[in-house]
PDB file of C-alpha atoms in Angstrom:
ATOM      1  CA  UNK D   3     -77.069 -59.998  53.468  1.00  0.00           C
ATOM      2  CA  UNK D   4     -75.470 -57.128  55.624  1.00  0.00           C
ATOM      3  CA  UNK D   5     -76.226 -53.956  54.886  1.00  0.00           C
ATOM      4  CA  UNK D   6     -74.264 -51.257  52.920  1.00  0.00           C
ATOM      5  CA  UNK D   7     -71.993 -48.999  54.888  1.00  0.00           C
ATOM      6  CA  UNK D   8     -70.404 -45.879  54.126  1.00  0.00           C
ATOM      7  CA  UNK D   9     -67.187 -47.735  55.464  1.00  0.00           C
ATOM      8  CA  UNK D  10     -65.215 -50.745  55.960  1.00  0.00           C
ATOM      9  CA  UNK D  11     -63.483 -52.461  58.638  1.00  0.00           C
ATOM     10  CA  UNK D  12     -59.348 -53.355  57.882  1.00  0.00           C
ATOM     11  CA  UNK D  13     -61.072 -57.044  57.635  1.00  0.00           C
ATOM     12  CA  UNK D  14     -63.781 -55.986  55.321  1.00  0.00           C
ATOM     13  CA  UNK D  15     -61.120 -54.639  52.953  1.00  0.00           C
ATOM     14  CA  UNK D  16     -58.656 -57.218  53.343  1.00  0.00           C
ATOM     15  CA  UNK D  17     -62.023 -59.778  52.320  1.00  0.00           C
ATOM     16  CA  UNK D  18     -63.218 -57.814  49.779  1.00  0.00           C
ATOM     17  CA  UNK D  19     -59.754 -56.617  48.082  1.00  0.00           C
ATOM     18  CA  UNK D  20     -58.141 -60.258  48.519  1.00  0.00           C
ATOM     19  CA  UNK D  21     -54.821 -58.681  50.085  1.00  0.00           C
ATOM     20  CA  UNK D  22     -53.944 -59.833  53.365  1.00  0.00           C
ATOM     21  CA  UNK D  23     -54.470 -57.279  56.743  1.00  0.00           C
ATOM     22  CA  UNK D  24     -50.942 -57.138  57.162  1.00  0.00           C
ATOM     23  CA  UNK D  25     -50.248 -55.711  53.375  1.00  0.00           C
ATOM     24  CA  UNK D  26     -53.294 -53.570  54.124  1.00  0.00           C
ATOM     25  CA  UNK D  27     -51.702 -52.665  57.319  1.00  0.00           C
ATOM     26  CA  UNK D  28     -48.497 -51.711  55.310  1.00  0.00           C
ATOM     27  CA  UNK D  29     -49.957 -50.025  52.553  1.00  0.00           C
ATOM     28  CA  UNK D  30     -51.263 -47.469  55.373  1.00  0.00           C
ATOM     29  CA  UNK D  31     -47.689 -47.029  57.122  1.00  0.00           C
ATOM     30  CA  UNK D  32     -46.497 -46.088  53.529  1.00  0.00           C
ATOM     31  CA  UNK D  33     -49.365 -43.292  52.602  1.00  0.00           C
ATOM     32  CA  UNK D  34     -50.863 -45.312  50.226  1.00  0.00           C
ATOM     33  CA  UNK D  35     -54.250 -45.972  51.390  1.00  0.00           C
ATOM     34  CA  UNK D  36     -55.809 -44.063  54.148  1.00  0.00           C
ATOM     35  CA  UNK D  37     -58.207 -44.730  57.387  1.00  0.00           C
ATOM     36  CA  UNK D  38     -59.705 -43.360  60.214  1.00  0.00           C
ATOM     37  CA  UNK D  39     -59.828 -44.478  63.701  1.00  0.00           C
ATOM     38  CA  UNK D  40     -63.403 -44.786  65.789  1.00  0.00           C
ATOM     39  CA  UNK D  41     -63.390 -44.241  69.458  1.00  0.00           C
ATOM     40  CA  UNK D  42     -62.028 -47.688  70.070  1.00  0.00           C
ATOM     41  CA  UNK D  43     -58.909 -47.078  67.700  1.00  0.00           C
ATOM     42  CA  UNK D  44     -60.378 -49.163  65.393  1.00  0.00           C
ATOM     43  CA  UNK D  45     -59.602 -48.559  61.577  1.00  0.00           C
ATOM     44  CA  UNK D  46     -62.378 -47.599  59.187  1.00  0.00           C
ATOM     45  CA  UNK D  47     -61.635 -47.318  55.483  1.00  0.00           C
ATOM     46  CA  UNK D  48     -63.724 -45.219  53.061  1.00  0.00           C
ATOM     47  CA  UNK D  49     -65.700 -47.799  50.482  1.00  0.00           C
ATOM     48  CA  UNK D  50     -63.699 -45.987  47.731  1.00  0.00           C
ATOM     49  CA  UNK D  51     -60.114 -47.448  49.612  1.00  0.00           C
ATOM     50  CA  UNK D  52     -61.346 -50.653  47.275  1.00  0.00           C
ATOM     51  CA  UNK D  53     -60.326 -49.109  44.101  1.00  0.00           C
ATOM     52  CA  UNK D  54     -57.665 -47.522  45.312  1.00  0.00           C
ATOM     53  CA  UNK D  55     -55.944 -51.379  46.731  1.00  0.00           C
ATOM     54  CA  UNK D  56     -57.085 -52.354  43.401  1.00  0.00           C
ATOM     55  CA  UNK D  57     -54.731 -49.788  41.426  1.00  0.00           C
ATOM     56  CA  UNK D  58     -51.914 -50.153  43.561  1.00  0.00           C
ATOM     57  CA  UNK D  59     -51.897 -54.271  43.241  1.00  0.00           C
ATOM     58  CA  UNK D  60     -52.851 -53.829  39.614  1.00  0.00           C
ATOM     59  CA  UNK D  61     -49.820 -51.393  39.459  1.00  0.00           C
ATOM     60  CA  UNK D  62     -47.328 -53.697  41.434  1.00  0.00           C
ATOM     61  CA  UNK D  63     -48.651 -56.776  39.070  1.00  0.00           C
ATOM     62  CA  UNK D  64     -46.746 -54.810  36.330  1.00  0.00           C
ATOM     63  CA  UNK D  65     -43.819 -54.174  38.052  1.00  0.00           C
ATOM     64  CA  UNK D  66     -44.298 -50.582  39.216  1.00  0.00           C
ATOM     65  CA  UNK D  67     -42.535 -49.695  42.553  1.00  0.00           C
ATOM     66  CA  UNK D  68     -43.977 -48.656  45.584  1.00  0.00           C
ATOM     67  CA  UNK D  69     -42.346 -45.252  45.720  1.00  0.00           C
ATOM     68  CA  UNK D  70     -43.602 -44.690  42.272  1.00  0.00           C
ATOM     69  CA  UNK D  71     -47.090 -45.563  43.053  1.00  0.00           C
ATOM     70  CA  UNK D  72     -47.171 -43.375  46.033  1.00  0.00           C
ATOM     71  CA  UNK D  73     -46.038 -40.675  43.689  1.00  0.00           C
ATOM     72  CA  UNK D  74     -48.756 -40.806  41.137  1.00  0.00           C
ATOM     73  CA  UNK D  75     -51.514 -41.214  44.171  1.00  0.00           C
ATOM     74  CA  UNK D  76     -50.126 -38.109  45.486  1.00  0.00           C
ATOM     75  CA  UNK D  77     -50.587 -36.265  42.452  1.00  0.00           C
ATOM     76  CA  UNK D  78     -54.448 -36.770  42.609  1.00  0.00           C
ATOM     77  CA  UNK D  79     -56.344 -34.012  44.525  1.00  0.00           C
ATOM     78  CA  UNK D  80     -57.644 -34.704  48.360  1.00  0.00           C
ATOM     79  CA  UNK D  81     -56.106 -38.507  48.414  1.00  0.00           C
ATOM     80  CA  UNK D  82     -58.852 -39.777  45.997  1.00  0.00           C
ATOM     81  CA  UNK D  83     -59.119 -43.125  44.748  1.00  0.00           C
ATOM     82  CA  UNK D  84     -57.413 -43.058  40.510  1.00  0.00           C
ATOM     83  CA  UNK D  85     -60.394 -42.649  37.740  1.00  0.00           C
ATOM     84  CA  UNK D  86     -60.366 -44.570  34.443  1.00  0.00           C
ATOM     85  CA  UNK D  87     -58.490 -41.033  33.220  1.00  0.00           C
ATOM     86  CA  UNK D  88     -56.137 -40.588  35.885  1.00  0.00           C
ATOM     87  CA  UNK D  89     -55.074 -44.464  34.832  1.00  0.00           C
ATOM     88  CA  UNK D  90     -54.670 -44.169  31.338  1.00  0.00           C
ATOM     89  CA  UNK D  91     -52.712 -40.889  32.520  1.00  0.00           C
ATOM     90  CA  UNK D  92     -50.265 -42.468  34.644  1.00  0.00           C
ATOM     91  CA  UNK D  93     -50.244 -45.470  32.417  1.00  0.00           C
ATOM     92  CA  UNK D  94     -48.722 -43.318  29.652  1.00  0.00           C
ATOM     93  CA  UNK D  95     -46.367 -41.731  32.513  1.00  0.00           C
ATOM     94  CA  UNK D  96     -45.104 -45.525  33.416  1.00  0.00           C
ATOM     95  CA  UNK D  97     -44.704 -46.271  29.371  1.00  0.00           C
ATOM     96  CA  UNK D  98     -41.013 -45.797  28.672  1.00  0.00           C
ATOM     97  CA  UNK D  99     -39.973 -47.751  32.184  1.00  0.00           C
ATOM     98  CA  UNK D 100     -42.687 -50.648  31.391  1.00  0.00           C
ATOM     99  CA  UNK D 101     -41.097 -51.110  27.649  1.00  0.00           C
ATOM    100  CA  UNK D 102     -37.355 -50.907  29.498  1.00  0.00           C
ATOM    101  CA  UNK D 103     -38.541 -53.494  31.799  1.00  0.00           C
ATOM    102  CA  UNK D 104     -39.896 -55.582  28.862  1.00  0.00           C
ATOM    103  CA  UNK D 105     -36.641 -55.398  26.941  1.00  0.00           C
ATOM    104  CA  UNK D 106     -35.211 -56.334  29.903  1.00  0.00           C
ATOM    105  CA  UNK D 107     -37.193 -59.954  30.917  1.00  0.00           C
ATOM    106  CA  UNK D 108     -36.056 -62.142  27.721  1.00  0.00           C
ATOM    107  CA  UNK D 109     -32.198 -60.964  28.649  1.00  0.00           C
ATOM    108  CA  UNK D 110     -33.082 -62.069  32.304  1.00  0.00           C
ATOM    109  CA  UNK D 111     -34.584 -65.032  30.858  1.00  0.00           C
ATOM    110  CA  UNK D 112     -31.579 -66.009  29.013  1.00  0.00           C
ATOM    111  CA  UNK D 113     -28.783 -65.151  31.043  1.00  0.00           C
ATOM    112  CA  UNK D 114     -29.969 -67.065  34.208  1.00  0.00           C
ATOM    113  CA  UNK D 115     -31.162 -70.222  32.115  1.00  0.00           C
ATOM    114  CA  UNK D 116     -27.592 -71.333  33.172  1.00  0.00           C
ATOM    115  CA  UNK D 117     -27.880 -70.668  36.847  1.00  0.00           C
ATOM    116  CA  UNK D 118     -31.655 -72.503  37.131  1.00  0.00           C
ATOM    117  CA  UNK D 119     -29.810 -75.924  37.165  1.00  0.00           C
ATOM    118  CA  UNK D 120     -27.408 -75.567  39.326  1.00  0.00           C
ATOM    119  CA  UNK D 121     -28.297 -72.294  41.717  1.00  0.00           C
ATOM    120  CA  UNK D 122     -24.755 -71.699  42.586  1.00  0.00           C
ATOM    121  CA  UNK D 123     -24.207 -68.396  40.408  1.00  0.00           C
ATOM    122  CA  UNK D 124     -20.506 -68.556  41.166  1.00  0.00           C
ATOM    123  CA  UNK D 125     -19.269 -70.229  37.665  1.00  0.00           C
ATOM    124  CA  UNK D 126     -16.722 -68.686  35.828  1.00  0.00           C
ATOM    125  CA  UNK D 127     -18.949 -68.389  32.679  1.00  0.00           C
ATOM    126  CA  UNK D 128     -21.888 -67.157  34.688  1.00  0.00           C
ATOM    127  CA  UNK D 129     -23.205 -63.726  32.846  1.00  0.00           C
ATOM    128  CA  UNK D 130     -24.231 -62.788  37.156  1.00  0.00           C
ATOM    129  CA  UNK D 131     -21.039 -63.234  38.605  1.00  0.00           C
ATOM    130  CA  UNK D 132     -18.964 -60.210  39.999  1.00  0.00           C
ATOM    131  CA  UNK D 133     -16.176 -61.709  42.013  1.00  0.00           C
ATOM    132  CA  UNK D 134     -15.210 -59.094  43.808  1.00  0.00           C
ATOM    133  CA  UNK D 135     -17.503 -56.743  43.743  1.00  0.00           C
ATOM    134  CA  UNK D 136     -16.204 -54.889  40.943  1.00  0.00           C
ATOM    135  CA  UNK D 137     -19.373 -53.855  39.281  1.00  0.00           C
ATOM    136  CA  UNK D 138     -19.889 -51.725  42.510  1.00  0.00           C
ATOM    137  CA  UNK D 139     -18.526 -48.737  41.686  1.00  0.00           C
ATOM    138  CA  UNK D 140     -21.195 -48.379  38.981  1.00  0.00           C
ATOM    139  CA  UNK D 141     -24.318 -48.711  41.224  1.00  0.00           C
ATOM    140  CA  UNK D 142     -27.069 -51.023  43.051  1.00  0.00           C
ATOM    141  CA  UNK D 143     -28.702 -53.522  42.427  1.00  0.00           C
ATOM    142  CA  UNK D 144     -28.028 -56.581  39.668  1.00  0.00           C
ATOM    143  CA  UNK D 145     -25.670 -54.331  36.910  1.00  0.00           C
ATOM    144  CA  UNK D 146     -25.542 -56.897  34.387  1.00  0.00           C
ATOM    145  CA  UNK D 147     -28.952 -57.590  34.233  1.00  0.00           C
ATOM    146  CA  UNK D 148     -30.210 -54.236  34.354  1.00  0.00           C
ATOM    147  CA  UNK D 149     -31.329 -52.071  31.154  1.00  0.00           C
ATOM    148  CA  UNK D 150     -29.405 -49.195  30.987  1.00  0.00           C
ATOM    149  CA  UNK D 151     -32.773 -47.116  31.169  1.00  0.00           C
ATOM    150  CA  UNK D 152     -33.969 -48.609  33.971  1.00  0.00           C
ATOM    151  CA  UNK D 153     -30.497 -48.784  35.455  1.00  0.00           C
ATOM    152  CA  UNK D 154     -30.579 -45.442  35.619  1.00  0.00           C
ATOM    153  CA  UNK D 155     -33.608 -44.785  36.968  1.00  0.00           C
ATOM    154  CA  UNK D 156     -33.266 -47.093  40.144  1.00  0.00           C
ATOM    155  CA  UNK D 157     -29.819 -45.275  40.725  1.00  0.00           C
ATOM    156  CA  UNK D 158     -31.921 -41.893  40.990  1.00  0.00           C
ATOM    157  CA  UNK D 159     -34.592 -43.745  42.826  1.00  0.00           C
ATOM    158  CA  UNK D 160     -32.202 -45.057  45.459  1.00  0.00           C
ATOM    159  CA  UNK D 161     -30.540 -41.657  45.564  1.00  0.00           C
ATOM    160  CA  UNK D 162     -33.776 -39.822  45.905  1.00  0.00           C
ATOM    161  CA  UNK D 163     -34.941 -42.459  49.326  1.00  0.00           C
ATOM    162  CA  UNK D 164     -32.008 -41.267  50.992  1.00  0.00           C
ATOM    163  CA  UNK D 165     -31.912 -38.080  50.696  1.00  0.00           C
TER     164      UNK D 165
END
């Protein structure tokens, strides 16, 4: 058995966190995990980098953005890894858009039960069509499936990454 070490190579982390070097990789262009480089520009992670992959998967598993997550690790003093108490914190933050994106999955559910057959989404009685693109005058993204909570929220979101 190899010995304990104060830190881990990119492979070490993408082993023991089960996400891929690449995500890893993309996770660091994005601020969301952080590394050092040795003399050889190699990246070393700190062991705690384990947890912190952990909460942001564990966060995207229940639908939390990116942008979001970045947000709440930012909040937490000197880049540290989320405690059991900074979870149940944030966890309470993400309440309200969890329960909008609840309300929203058995509406998704049955409004594309339809479309699953035949994959064409162009039918006249088809709850996603928008010939025309009329619906764009009222924001991004899928209008008709969208909670108006959450609707909201991704307009100030996409607002807010280009500004």
């Amino acid at each position: 058995m190899a010995p304990i070490t104060k830190e881990l190579t990119v492979g070490q982390v993408a082993e023991r966190s089960g996400v891929a070097v690449s995500a890893l990789h993309f996770y660091e262009r994005k601020g969301l995990i952080h590394s050092r480089r040795t003399s050889g520009n190699q990246r070393r992670y700190r062991r705690d980098t384990l947890r912190r992959v952990s909460f942001i998967r564990i966060s995207q598993r229940v639908g939390i953005p990116l942008a979001r997550i970045r947000q709440a690790l930012d909040q937490l003093p000197d880049n540290r890894t989320p405690t059991r108490t900074d979870w149940a914190d944030l966890s309470a933050q993400w309440r309200d858009e969890l329960d909008a994106r609840i309300d929203q999955l058995p509406r998704l559910r049955d409004d594309l039960s339809d479309c699953i057959g035949c994959g064409c989404l162009s039918l006249s009685t088809c709850t996603l069509s928008n010939p025309d693109d009329q619906l764009s005058e009222d924001g991004t993204g899928p209008r008709r499936l969208m909670v108006e909570r959450f609707r909201d929220e991704q307009d100030h979101d996409h607002r807010a990454d280009h500004t």
